[in-house]
Tab-separated table of C-alpha atoms and ligand atoms in Angstrom:
chain	number	residue	atom	x	y	z
A	1	UNK	CA	111.665	80.227	111.177
A	2	UNK	CA	113.235	76.940	110.313
A	3	UNK	CA	115.360	76.862	107.162
A	4	UNK	CA	117.386	73.664	107.628
A	5	UNK	CA	116.156	70.106	108.049
A	6	UNK	CA	118.054	66.994	108.985
A	7	UNK	CA	118.259	65.673	105.441
A	8	UNK	CA	120.448	62.739	104.425
A	9	UNK	CA	121.727	61.475	101.081
A	10	UNK	CA	121.963	57.792	100.232
A	11	UNK	CA	125.107	56.381	98.654
A	12	UNK	CA	124.256	53.484	96.354
A	13	UNK	CA	127.000	51.461	94.681
A	14	UNK	CA	126.186	49.358	91.646
A	15	UNK	CA	127.814	46.059	90.738
A	16	UNK	CA	126.765	42.517	89.741
A	17	UNK	CA	127.353	38.940	90.969
A	18	UNK	CA	129.671	38.019	88.067
A	19	UNK	CA	132.843	38.808	89.996
A	20	UNK	CA	132.411	36.556	93.051
A	21	UNK	CA	132.002	37.242	96.752
A	22	UNK	CA	135.517	38.412	97.439
A	23	UNK	CA	135.280	41.138	94.833
A	24	UNK	CA	131.868	42.237	96.169
A	25	UNK	CA	133.317	42.375	99.685
A	26	UNK	CA	136.015	44.737	98.415
A	27	UNK	CA	133.408	46.831	96.585
A	28	UNK	CA	131.412	47.213	99.816
A	29	UNK	CA	134.575	48.014	101.751
A	30	UNK	CA	135.624	50.687	99.254
A	31	UNK	CA	132.165	52.292	99.333
A	32	UNK	CA	132.220	52.366	103.136
A	33	UNK	CA	135.630	54.076	103.104
A	34	UNK	CA	134.431	56.646	100.568
A	35	UNK	CA	131.287	57.429	102.569
A	36	UNK	CA	133.277	57.775	105.794
A	37	UNK	CA	135.756	60.103	104.093
A	38	UNK	CA	132.997	62.229	102.557
A	39	UNK	CA	131.288	62.596	105.932
A	40	UNK	CA	134.587	63.450	107.621
A	41	UNK	CA	135.570	65.976	104.928
A	42	UNK	CA	133.657	68.889	106.432
A	43	UNK	CA	132.719	69.886	102.863
A	44	UNK	CA	129.198	68.426	102.822
A	45	UNK	CA	126.248	70.231	104.405
A	46	UNK	CA	124.346	66.950	104.865
A	47	UNK	CA	125.252	63.409	105.877
A	48	UNK	CA	125.869	60.608	103.364
A	49	UNK	CA	124.395	57.219	104.311
A	50	UNK	CA	125.886	54.003	102.901
A	51	UNK	CA	123.455	51.482	101.399
A	52	UNK	CA	124.215	47.824	100.543
A	53	UNK	CA	125.754	47.219	97.103
A	54	UNK	CA	123.073	46.865	94.434
A	55	UNK	CA	123.407	43.805	92.191
A	56	UNK	CA	119.828	42.855	91.254
A	57	UNK	CA	116.806	44.544	89.711
A	58	UNK	CA	114.777	43.738	92.829
A	59	UNK	CA	117.226	45.348	95.265
A	60	UNK	CA	117.629	48.404	93.018
A	61	UNK	CA	113.867	48.860	92.813
A	62	UNK	CA	113.469	48.373	96.566
A	63	UNK	CA	116.227	50.867	97.413
A	64	UNK	CA	114.872	53.612	95.133
A	65	UNK	CA	111.367	53.127	96.532
A	66	UNK	CA	112.684	53.203	100.086
A	67	UNK	CA	114.416	56.477	99.209
A	68	UNK	CA	111.139	57.854	97.862
A	69	UNK	CA	109.355	56.936	101.079
A	70	UNK	CA	111.974	58.159	103.539
A	71	UNK	CA	111.063	61.762	104.377
A	72	UNK	CA	114.648	62.471	105.506
A	73	UNK	CA	116.235	61.272	102.251
A	74	UNK	CA	116.834	64.240	99.911
A	75	UNK	CA	118.522	62.324	97.121
A	76	UNK	CA	120.496	59.305	95.974
A	77	UNK	CA	124.164	59.333	94.931
A	78	UNK	CA	124.932	56.481	92.542
A	79	UNK	CA	128.302	55.024	91.545
A	80	UNK	CA	129.086	51.885	89.512
A	81	UNK	CA	132.238	50.474	91.116
A	82	UNK	CA	132.297	47.631	88.597
A	83	UNK	CA	130.144	46.885	85.595
A	84	UNK	CA	126.439	46.805	86.520
A	85	UNK	CA	124.287	45.846	83.523
A	86	UNK	CA	121.951	48.810	83.209
A	87	UNK	CA	118.739	47.041	82.232
A	88	UNK	CA	118.619	46.087	85.938
A	89	UNK	CA	118.309	49.784	86.792
A	90	UNK	CA	115.349	50.618	84.516
A	91	UNK	CA	112.492	49.759	86.877
A	92	UNK	CA	114.032	51.392	89.925
A	93	UNK	CA	114.879	54.551	87.991
A	94	UNK	CA	111.370	54.666	86.523
A	95	UNK	CA	109.881	54.662	90.003
A	96	UNK	CA	112.396	57.022	91.620
A	97	UNK	CA	111.138	60.588	92.257
A	98	UNK	CA	113.898	62.457	94.114
A	99	UNK	CA	117.131	64.226	93.048
A	100	UNK	CA	119.752	61.934	91.529
A	101	UNK	CA	123.522	62.367	91.460
A	102	UNK	CA	125.947	60.243	89.474
A	103	UNK	CA	129.318	60.381	91.203
A	104	UNK	CA	131.708	59.207	88.499
A	105	UNK	CA	134.650	58.321	90.704
A	106	UNK	CA	137.070	55.465	91.301
A	107	UNK	CA	138.458	54.044	94.555
A	108	UNK	CA	142.120	54.405	93.573
A	109	UNK	CA	143.355	57.778	92.474
A	110	UNK	CA	146.381	56.580	90.492
A	111	UNK	CA	146.852	53.547	88.246
A	112	UNK	CA	148.982	51.091	90.338
A	113	UNK	CA	151.539	50.683	87.573
A	114	UNK	CA	153.780	48.194	89.368
A	115	UNK	CA	151.081	45.752	90.463
A	116	UNK	CA	148.163	46.176	88.094
A	117	UNK	CA	146.785	42.900	86.659
A	118	UNK	CA	143.478	41.736	85.159
A	119	UNK	CA	141.918	41.082	88.597
A	120	UNK	CA	142.513	44.723	89.496
A	121	UNK	CA	141.095	45.845	86.143
A	122	UNK	CA	137.920	43.802	86.647
A	123	UNK	CA	137.407	45.083	90.165
A	124	UNK	CA	138.049	48.768	89.452
A	125	UNK	CA	136.216	49.589	86.278
A	126	UNK	CA	133.901	52.515	86.953
A	127	UNK	CA	135.289	54.091	83.760
A	128	UNK	CA	133.453	51.215	82.129
A	129	UNK	CA	130.475	50.596	84.425
A	130	UNK	CA	129.540	54.255	84.880
A	131	UNK	CA	129.218	54.622	81.092
A	132	UNK	CA	126.765	51.711	80.914
A	133	UNK	CA	124.730	53.232	83.761
A	134	UNK	CA	124.929	56.755	82.297
A	135	UNK	CA	123.602	55.436	79.010
A	136	UNK	CA	120.366	54.170	80.513
A	137	UNK	CA	119.779	57.325	82.570
A	138	UNK	CA	120.216	59.404	79.428
A	139	UNK	CA	118.073	57.079	77.312
A	140	UNK	CA	115.303	57.328	79.918
A	141	UNK	CA	115.551	61.140	79.863
A	142	UNK	CA	116.127	61.377	83.617
A	143	UNK	CA	117.633	64.573	85.004
A	144	UNK	CA	120.724	64.011	87.143
A	145	UNK	CA	123.911	65.719	88.252
A	146	UNK	CA	127.165	64.143	87.059
A	147	UNK	CA	130.270	64.845	89.160
A	148	UNK	CA	133.590	63.502	87.855
A	149	UNK	CA	136.814	62.972	89.812
A	150	UNK	CA	138.460	61.267	92.761
A	151	UNK	CA	136.251	61.212	95.869
A	152	UNK	CA	139.019	62.584	98.117
A	153	UNK	CA	139.565	65.589	95.869
A	154	UNK	CA	138.415	68.816	97.506
A	155	UNK	CA	136.825	70.100	94.314
A	156	UNK	CA	134.766	66.911	93.938
A	157	UNK	CA	133.636	67.163	97.564
A	158	UNK	CA	132.694	70.826	97.104
A	159	UNK	CA	130.711	69.985	93.974
A	160	UNK	CA	128.875	67.263	95.863
A	161	UNK	CA	128.146	69.690	98.691
A	162	UNK	CA	126.808	72.301	96.229
A	163	UNK	CA	124.600	69.704	94.577
A	164	UNK	CA	123.225	68.655	97.971
A	165	UNK	CA	122.009	72.234	98.477
A	166	UNK	CA	120.342	72.199	95.057
A	167	UNK	CA	118.720	68.844	95.893
A	168	UNK	CA	117.379	70.228	99.157
A	169	UNK	CA	116.014	73.170	97.142
A	170	UNK	CA	114.164	70.675	94.943
A	171	UNK	CA	112.808	68.767	97.942
A	172	UNK	CA	111.780	71.870	99.884
A	173	UNK	CA	110.235	73.639	96.887
A	174	UNK	CA	107.323	71.214	97.047
A	175	UNK	CA	105.999	72.692	100.268
A	176	UNK	CA	106.762	76.406	100.097
A	177	UNK	CA	103.637	78.332	101.140
A	178	UNK	CA	103.300	81.976	100.132
A	179	UNK	CA	100.927	84.356	101.931
A	180	UNK	CA	99.748	87.288	99.827
A	181	UNK	CA	98.297	90.340	101.550
A	182	UNK	CA	96.451	91.937	98.678
A	183	UNK	CA	96.739	91.080	95.013
A	184	UNK	CA	99.299	91.793	92.333
A	185	UNK	CA	99.756	95.541	91.756
A	186	UNK	CA	97.236	96.641	89.151
A	187	UNK	CA	98.426	96.630	85.548
A	188	UNK	CA	101.924	95.313	86.347
A	189	UNK	CA	102.780	92.451	83.967
A	190	UNK	CA	106.004	90.805	85.044
A	191	UNK	CA	104.951	90.098	88.638
A	192	UNK	CA	101.817	88.252	87.432
A	193	UNK	CA	101.727	84.564	86.719
A	194	UNK	CA	99.847	81.285	86.690
A	195	UNK	CA	99.552	80.143	90.309
A	196	UNK	CA	98.072	76.787	89.365
A	197	UNK	CA	100.966	76.044	87.032
A	198	UNK	CA	103.414	77.192	89.733
A	199	UNK	CA	101.924	74.644	92.111
A	200	UNK	CA	102.116	71.902	89.462
A	201	UNK	CA	105.711	72.751	88.509
A	202	UNK	CA	107.207	73.837	91.832
A	203	UNK	CA	104.742	72.694	94.484
A	204	UNK	CA	104.173	76.239	95.759
A	205	UNK	CA	100.923	76.962	97.548
A	206	UNK	CA	100.078	80.620	96.962
A	207	UNK	CA	97.200	81.958	99.048
A	208	UNK	CA	95.544	85.308	99.474
A	209	UNK	CA	94.354	87.201	102.563
A	210	UNK	CA	92.808	90.557	103.157
A	211	UNK	CA	95.508	92.711	104.761
A	212	UNK	CA	93.071	93.519	107.589
A	213	UNK	CA	93.282	89.868	108.645
A	214	UNK	CA	96.845	90.585	109.767
A	215	UNK	CA	95.924	94.013	111.142
A	216	UNK	CA	93.896	92.200	113.832
A	217	UNK	CA	97.063	90.323	114.839
A	218	UNK	CA	99.157	93.490	114.824
A	219	UNK	CA	96.652	95.357	117.005
A	220	UNK	CA	96.518	92.438	119.449
A	221	UNK	CA	100.259	92.532	120.218
A	222	UNK	CA	100.824	93.474	123.873
A	223	UNK	CA	102.596	96.790	124.611
A	224	UNK	CA	105.211	94.948	126.657
A	225	UNK	CA	106.133	92.757	123.671
A	226	UNK	CA	106.360	95.802	121.408
A	227	UNK	CA	108.563	97.687	123.880
A	228	UNK	CA	110.876	94.713	124.338
A	229	UNK	CA	111.384	94.418	120.580
A	230	UNK	CA	111.944	98.172	120.234
A	231	UNK	CA	114.640	97.872	122.917
A	232	UNK	CA	116.236	95.084	120.874
A	233	UNK	CA	116.183	97.327	117.781
A	234	UNK	CA	117.767	100.171	119.759
A	235	UNK	CA	120.513	97.871	121.025
A	236	UNK	CA	121.308	96.455	117.573
A	237	UNK	CA	120.964	99.368	115.183
A	238	UNK	CA	122.339	102.892	114.986
A	239	UNK	CA	119.641	105.510	115.373
A	240	UNK	CA	119.569	108.272	112.764
A	241	UNK	CA	116.936	110.801	113.820
A	242	UNK	CA	117.203	113.034	110.703
A	243	UNK	CA	116.100	115.911	112.951
A	244	UNK	CA	113.022	114.088	114.249
A	245	UNK	CA	111.868	114.274	117.833
A	246	UNK	CA	113.210	111.218	119.684
A	247	UNK	CA	109.850	110.230	121.204
A	248	UNK	CA	108.060	110.554	117.881
A	249	UNK	CA	110.807	108.507	116.166
A	250	UNK	CA	110.391	105.767	118.755
A	251	UNK	CA	106.616	105.654	118.159
A	252	UNK	CA	107.176	105.080	114.445
A	253	UNK	CA	109.646	102.300	115.205
A	254	UNK	CA	107.141	100.721	117.611
A	255	UNK	CA	104.595	100.463	114.780
A	256	UNK	CA	107.055	98.252	112.853
A	257	UNK	CA	107.785	96.167	115.959
A	258	UNK	CA	104.063	95.432	116.344
A	259	UNK	CA	103.870	94.517	112.641
A	260	UNK	CA	106.878	92.191	112.952
A	261	UNK	CA	105.388	90.344	115.926
A	262	UNK	CA	101.790	90.283	114.655
A	263	UNK	CA	102.644	89.275	111.093
A	264	UNK	CA	105.018	86.570	112.301
A	265	UNK	CA	102.295	85.100	114.527
A	266	UNK	CA	99.877	85.150	111.602
A	267	UNK	CA	102.390	83.382	109.319
A	268	UNK	CA	103.440	80.843	111.945
A	269	UNK	CA	99.868	79.871	112.814
A	270	UNK	CA	99.159	79.139	109.149
A	271	UNK	CA	102.598	77.718	108.311
A	272	UNK	CA	103.566	80.280	105.644
A	273	UNK	CA	107.211	80.671	104.602
A	274	UNK	CA	107.010	83.684	102.335
A	275	UNK	CA	104.956	86.868	102.352
A	276	UNK	CA	103.885	89.434	99.804
A	277	UNK	CA	102.675	92.975	100.490
A	278	UNK	CA	101.566	95.887	98.352
A	279	UNK	CA	102.121	99.524	99.310
A	280	UNK	CA	98.763	100.453	97.782
A	281	UNK	CA	96.775	97.902	99.823
A	282	UNK	CA	97.560	98.486	103.466
A	283	UNK	CA	94.071	98.431	105.037
A	284	UNK	CA	94.388	99.315	108.711
A	285	UNK	CA	98.204	99.148	108.801
A	286	UNK	CA	99.630	102.514	109.856
A	287	UNK	CA	102.866	102.066	107.882
A	288	UNK	CA	104.066	100.041	104.941
A	289	UNK	CA	105.828	97.070	106.598
A	290	UNK	CA	109.491	98.020	106.142
A	291	UNK	CA	111.711	97.248	109.096
A	292	UNK	CA	109.251	94.441	109.959
A	293	UNK	CA	109.658	92.755	106.561
A	294	UNK	CA	113.433	93.255	106.643
A	295	UNK	CA	113.562	91.440	109.981
A	296	UNK	CA	111.282	88.622	108.779
A	297	UNK	CA	113.482	88.094	105.699
A	298	UNK	CA	116.508	87.925	108.004
A	299	UNK	CA	114.718	85.144	109.911
A	300	UNK	CA	114.277	83.102	106.717
A	301	UNK	CA	110.997	84.286	105.214
A	302	UNK	CA	110.744	84.928	101.492
A	303	UNK	CA	109.424	88.323	100.378
A	304	UNK	CA	108.213	90.012	97.218
A	305	UNK	CA	106.938	93.579	96.845
A	306	UNK	CA	103.737	94.693	95.100
A	307	UNK	CA	102.200	91.233	95.077
A	308	UNK	CA	105.238	89.516	93.523
A	309	UNK	CA	104.680	85.957	94.786
A	310	UNK	CA	107.153	84.374	92.327
A	311	UNK	CA	110.072	86.375	93.715
A	312	UNK	CA	108.865	85.825	97.298
A	313	UNK	CA	108.920	82.054	96.777
A	314	UNK	CA	112.355	82.242	95.102
A	315	UNK	CA	113.801	84.257	98.014
A	316	UNK	CA	112.481	81.630	100.441
A	317	UNK	CA	113.844	78.819	98.255
A	318	UNK	CA	117.285	80.437	98.049
A	319	UNK	CA	117.318	80.993	101.809
A	320	UNK	CA	116.683	77.260	102.285
A	321	UNK	CA	119.394	76.351	99.778
A	322	UNK	CA	121.923	78.514	101.646
A	323	UNK	CA	120.874	77.494	105.166
A	324	UNK	CA	123.748	76.801	107.534
A	325	UNK	CA	126.525	78.048	105.240
A	326	UNK	CA	129.454	79.131	107.392
A	327	UNK	CA	130.203	82.837	106.888
A	328	UNK	CA	127.231	83.207	104.534
A	329	UNK	CA	127.085	86.666	102.929
A	330	UNK	CA	123.314	86.828	102.508
A	331	UNK	CA	120.221	86.405	100.365
A	332	UNK	CA	117.587	89.061	99.662
A	333	UNK	CA	114.709	90.352	97.612
A	334	UNK	CA	116.111	93.096	95.370
A	335	UNK	CA	115.103	95.564	92.686
A	336	UNK	CA	116.972	97.211	89.832
A	337	UNK	CA	116.527	100.889	90.610
A	338	UNK	CA	118.880	103.301	88.891
A	339	UNK	CA	122.085	103.186	86.830
A	340	UNK	CA	125.538	104.613	86.950
A	341	UNK	CA	126.445	104.980	83.274
A	342	UNK	CA	129.834	106.656	83.726
A	343	UNK	CA	132.294	104.762	81.485
A	344	UNK	CA	134.363	102.339	83.555
A	345	UNK	CA	132.014	102.659	86.551
A	346	UNK	CA	128.859	101.137	85.069
A	347	UNK	CA	126.485	99.394	87.422
A	348	UNK	CA	122.987	99.166	88.860
A	349	UNK	CA	121.993	100.612	92.208
A	350	UNK	CA	119.853	97.954	93.876
A	351	UNK	CA	117.279	98.763	96.526
A	352	UNK	CA	113.549	98.646	97.149
A	353	UNK	CA	111.191	101.095	98.766
A	354	UNK	CA	112.229	99.581	102.114
A	355	UNK	CA	112.457	95.815	101.991
A	356	UNK	CA	116.077	94.700	101.635
A	357	UNK	CA	117.284	91.826	103.818
A	358	UNK	CA	119.878	92.751	106.487
A	359	UNK	CA	121.759	89.479	105.858
A	360	UNK	CA	123.507	91.184	102.909
A	361	UNK	CA	124.600	94.223	104.968
A	362	UNK	CA	128.217	95.243	105.118
A	363	UNK	CA	129.090	96.945	108.387
A	364	UNK	CA	126.735	98.746	110.766
A	365	UNK	CA	122.991	98.916	110.186
A	366	UNK	CA	121.064	102.118	110.863
A	367	UNK	CA	117.434	102.732	111.649
A	368	UNK	CA	115.689	105.686	110.036
A	369	UNK	CA	112.154	107.073	109.712
A	370	UNK	CA	111.441	108.853	106.444
A	371	UNK	CA	108.563	109.623	104.091
A	372	UNK	CA	107.837	107.025	101.397
A	373	UNK	CA	106.933	109.522	98.679
A	374	UNK	CA	104.322	106.938	97.634
A	375	UNK	CA	101.007	105.832	99.149
A	376	UNK	CA	99.137	107.545	101.958
A	377	UNK	CA	100.524	106.202	105.260
A	378	UNK	CA	102.726	107.611	107.997
A	379	UNK	CA	106.487	107.620	107.502
A	380	UNK	CA	107.739	104.071	107.960
A	381	UNK	CA	110.775	102.985	109.965
A	382	UNK	CA	113.350	101.020	108.020
A	383	UNK	CA	116.866	99.582	108.275
A	384	UNK	CA	119.484	101.315	106.144
A	385	UNK	CA	122.842	99.869	105.124
A	386	UNK	CA	125.121	99.186	102.179
A	387	UNK	CA	125.986	95.670	101.073
A	388	UNK	CA	128.959	93.382	100.766
A	389	UNK	CA	131.497	93.259	97.970
A	390	UNK	CA	131.741	90.037	95.954
A	391	UNK	CA	130.099	87.920	93.310
A	392	UNK	CA	126.519	86.703	93.494
A	393	UNK	CA	123.548	85.535	91.464
A	394	UNK	CA	120.473	87.596	90.619
A	395	UNK	CA	117.537	85.451	89.533
A	396	UNK	CA	114.194	86.292	87.992
A	397	UNK	CA	111.448	83.721	87.531
A	398	UNK	CA	109.035	84.852	84.841
A	399	UNK	CA	105.871	83.417	83.339
A	400	UNK	CA	106.186	83.306	79.529
A	401	UNK	CA	102.541	82.346	79.058
A	402	UNK	CA	103.232	78.726	78.121
A	403	UNK	CA	106.106	78.074	80.541
A	404	UNK	CA	108.244	79.458	83.348
A	405	UNK	CA	111.709	80.773	82.585
A	406	UNK	CA	114.388	81.225	85.242
A	407	UNK	CA	116.825	83.954	84.342
A	408	UNK	CA	120.155	83.737	86.200
A	409	UNK	CA	122.658	86.591	86.028
A	410	UNK	CA	126.093	86.396	87.617
A	411	UNK	CA	126.770	89.820	89.122
A	412	UNK	CA	129.762	91.509	90.739
A	413	UNK	CA	128.845	93.565	93.806
A	414	UNK	CA	130.925	96.636	94.484
A	415	UNK	CA	131.287	99.338	97.109
A	416	UNK	CA	129.283	102.469	96.463
A	417	UNK	CA	131.673	105.027	95.094
A	418	UNK	CA	130.423	107.691	97.505
A	419	UNK	CA	128.041	107.864	100.476
A	420	UNK	CA	124.400	108.728	99.670
A	421	UNK	CA	123.297	110.598	102.812
A	422	UNK	CA	119.920	111.609	101.421
A	423	UNK	CA	118.911	108.082	100.369
A	424	UNK	CA	117.120	106.473	103.325
A	425	UNK	CA	117.044	102.871	102.046
A	426	UNK	CA	119.354	99.872	102.106
A	427	UNK	CA	121.268	99.417	98.852
A	428	UNK	CA	123.631	97.214	96.909
A	429	UNK	CA	125.535	98.161	93.789
A	430	UNK	CA	126.440	95.594	91.189
A	431	UNK	CA	127.696	95.251	87.651
A	432	UNK	CA	126.018	92.422	85.769
A	433	UNK	CA	128.362	90.041	83.953
A	434	UNK	CA	129.748	90.255	81.335
A	435	UNK	CA	129.222	94.034	81.596
A	436	UNK	CA	126.296	96.424	81.951
A	437	UNK	CA	125.833	96.865	78.198
A	438	UNK	CA	125.514	93.176	77.329
A	439	UNK	CA	124.119	92.054	80.681
A	440	UNK	CA	121.221	94.506	80.694
A	441	UNK	CA	120.459	93.923	77.001
A	442	UNK	CA	120.381	90.144	77.527
A	443	UNK	CA	118.203	90.524	80.642
A	444	UNK	CA	115.690	92.626	78.712
A	445	UNK	CA	115.747	90.290	75.684
A	446	UNK	CA	114.971	87.377	78.005
A	447	UNK	CA	112.054	89.264	79.565
A	448	UNK	CA	113.559	89.461	83.063
A	449	UNK	CA	111.797	91.418	85.800
A	450	UNK	CA	112.893	94.494	87.765
A	451	UNK	CA	112.538	92.354	90.927
A	452	UNK	CA	115.123	89.674	91.667
A	453	UNK	CA	115.905	87.046	94.249
A	454	UNK	CA	119.588	87.626	94.975
A	455	UNK	CA	122.236	85.637	96.854
A	456	UNK	CA	125.971	85.910	97.429
A	457	UNK	CA	126.023	82.280	98.524
A	458	UNK	CA	124.691	80.394	95.485
A	459	UNK	CA	126.263	79.737	92.097
A	460	UNK	CA	124.857	79.970	88.595
A	461	UNK	CA	125.350	76.184	88.370
A	462	UNK	CA	123.230	75.517	91.443
A	463	UNK	CA	120.352	77.631	90.151
A	464	UNK	CA	120.512	76.079	86.669
A	465	UNK	CA	120.603	72.580	88.188
A	466	UNK	CA	117.540	73.482	90.261
A	467	UNK	CA	115.670	74.701	87.163
A	468	UNK	CA	116.638	71.520	85.281
A	469	UNK	CA	115.372	69.375	88.144
A	470	UNK	CA	112.077	71.285	88.137
A	471	UNK	CA	111.772	70.797	84.370
A	472	UNK	CA	111.764	74.489	83.473
A	473	UNK	CA	113.792	76.642	81.132
A	474	UNK	CA	116.809	78.451	82.519
A	475	UNK	CA	118.819	81.157	80.789
A	476	UNK	CA	122.230	82.273	82.045
A	477	UNK	CA	123.869	85.655	81.629
A	478	UNK	CA	127.527	85.579	82.682
A	479	UNK	CA	131.022	86.255	81.386
A	480	UNK	CA	130.443	83.762	78.536
A	481	UNK	CA	127.379	85.591	77.211
A	482	UNK	CA	127.379	87.233	73.811
A	483	UNK	CA	124.189	88.680	72.416
A	484	UNK	CA	124.157	86.870	69.083
A	485	UNK	CA	124.365	83.430	70.695
A	486	UNK	CA	122.015	84.518	73.460
A	487	UNK	CA	119.288	85.522	70.990
A	488	UNK	CA	119.656	82.197	69.218
A	489	UNK	CA	119.430	80.354	72.548
A	490	UNK	CA	116.137	82.090	73.315
A	491	UNK	CA	114.796	81.088	69.893
A	492	UNK	CA	115.892	77.469	70.269
A	493	UNK	CA	114.473	77.296	73.786
A	494	UNK	CA	111.127	78.573	72.555
A	495	UNK	CA	110.891	75.460	70.379
A	496	UNK	CA	112.147	73.032	73.030
A	497	UNK	CA	109.899	74.329	75.811
A	498	UNK	CA	106.708	74.910	73.875
B	501	LIG	MN1	109.098	96.736	93.548
């Protein structure tokens, strides 16, 4: 499953012809040096491509339209080296459709106190020109990311790299395809939603199949392929028999191997990137897909349980946004299950019936076969592990009836205090910021779901920037949250987003 494309970002410097050719030559030279340094920094996940300095309305319009039409271009980074009268930018900006970044930088880091004269001032005036440009972008109501600081500064480069991932999330959102086996679980509210509006807002194509359509694929998988995958499982994971007969255990595992191969073929043939199942609608499947779904998520597929297509699409989106991160800690579908309310140790045990992505695992992963205590199928095989320590974001996309709201909670993941030998599912344990009391109250006030799309590798800022770019409401719960302000924010948002 492919999660990373060869995207590029265009670097467009604004100026005008008032300053003469020599000044424009220096502007172009400075931009080239900045682009080379950014590409050599090792901080950016995608390449920056230098474009000729923009000094006329016609060239600005042409460049933005070329960016629109170049499938590899995921966004434009703009910078006004000198003053660039902003009326020139109106037409191009009106026609531009992709993510926009305003890098408010300057070629020199320090004022050259000993040599500075008026020629230098006229040539190096982004403090001046970037305000003129920023004015028109704001007046036109165009969403963009503003990054301020010297281009060689590590923090500026990291911010640019983070924004690139958000921009790729915006670009890739438009062709996420979700395959639903079965419908939304009957009577459940928060996992429902307007699929037409989701396609208008996010570009997601959300289709439905009878689960028996995939059963045909599962049954058609050759025994040799199943056995080879079972061998791979046995070589990768620790086997916990829980007193089961070894041969019987292996048969249960083989059922999941056939589901993994068959379902993957089904999804690949139809170009789906996320999948939704429902434990109550399994048709001819012998087991709820557990281990199989865990493995597909690890390969980059989005997933949501009980028909939850919104979370499935978000998991896929967040896997794309984190693609290729060195030492990534993982991204998964998750569910708030049960609390620890002991003072000083408050937190939420995260799990699902089976489907937690192994990318978030900390240490060895075990394979177990246990009853589901729900539904009417044979005991499914699943991967069991605990998860990494560290901060992350838990997100919940909900349909408020007249709009989508993205809820983003910064969470601190902790080690389980003690082993849980009788719990045969993968888990994480986190404390929502600012603490369980305020975090959970804010989550409930905002209408957040029990399902989340979770990642260790994305920031609150990246998710909020994504929501802004998609034109939807976002609400953050973090260490700055207090309930009085939070309630007011929800009220104000309800007016703004109506
Ligand atoms: Mn669930």
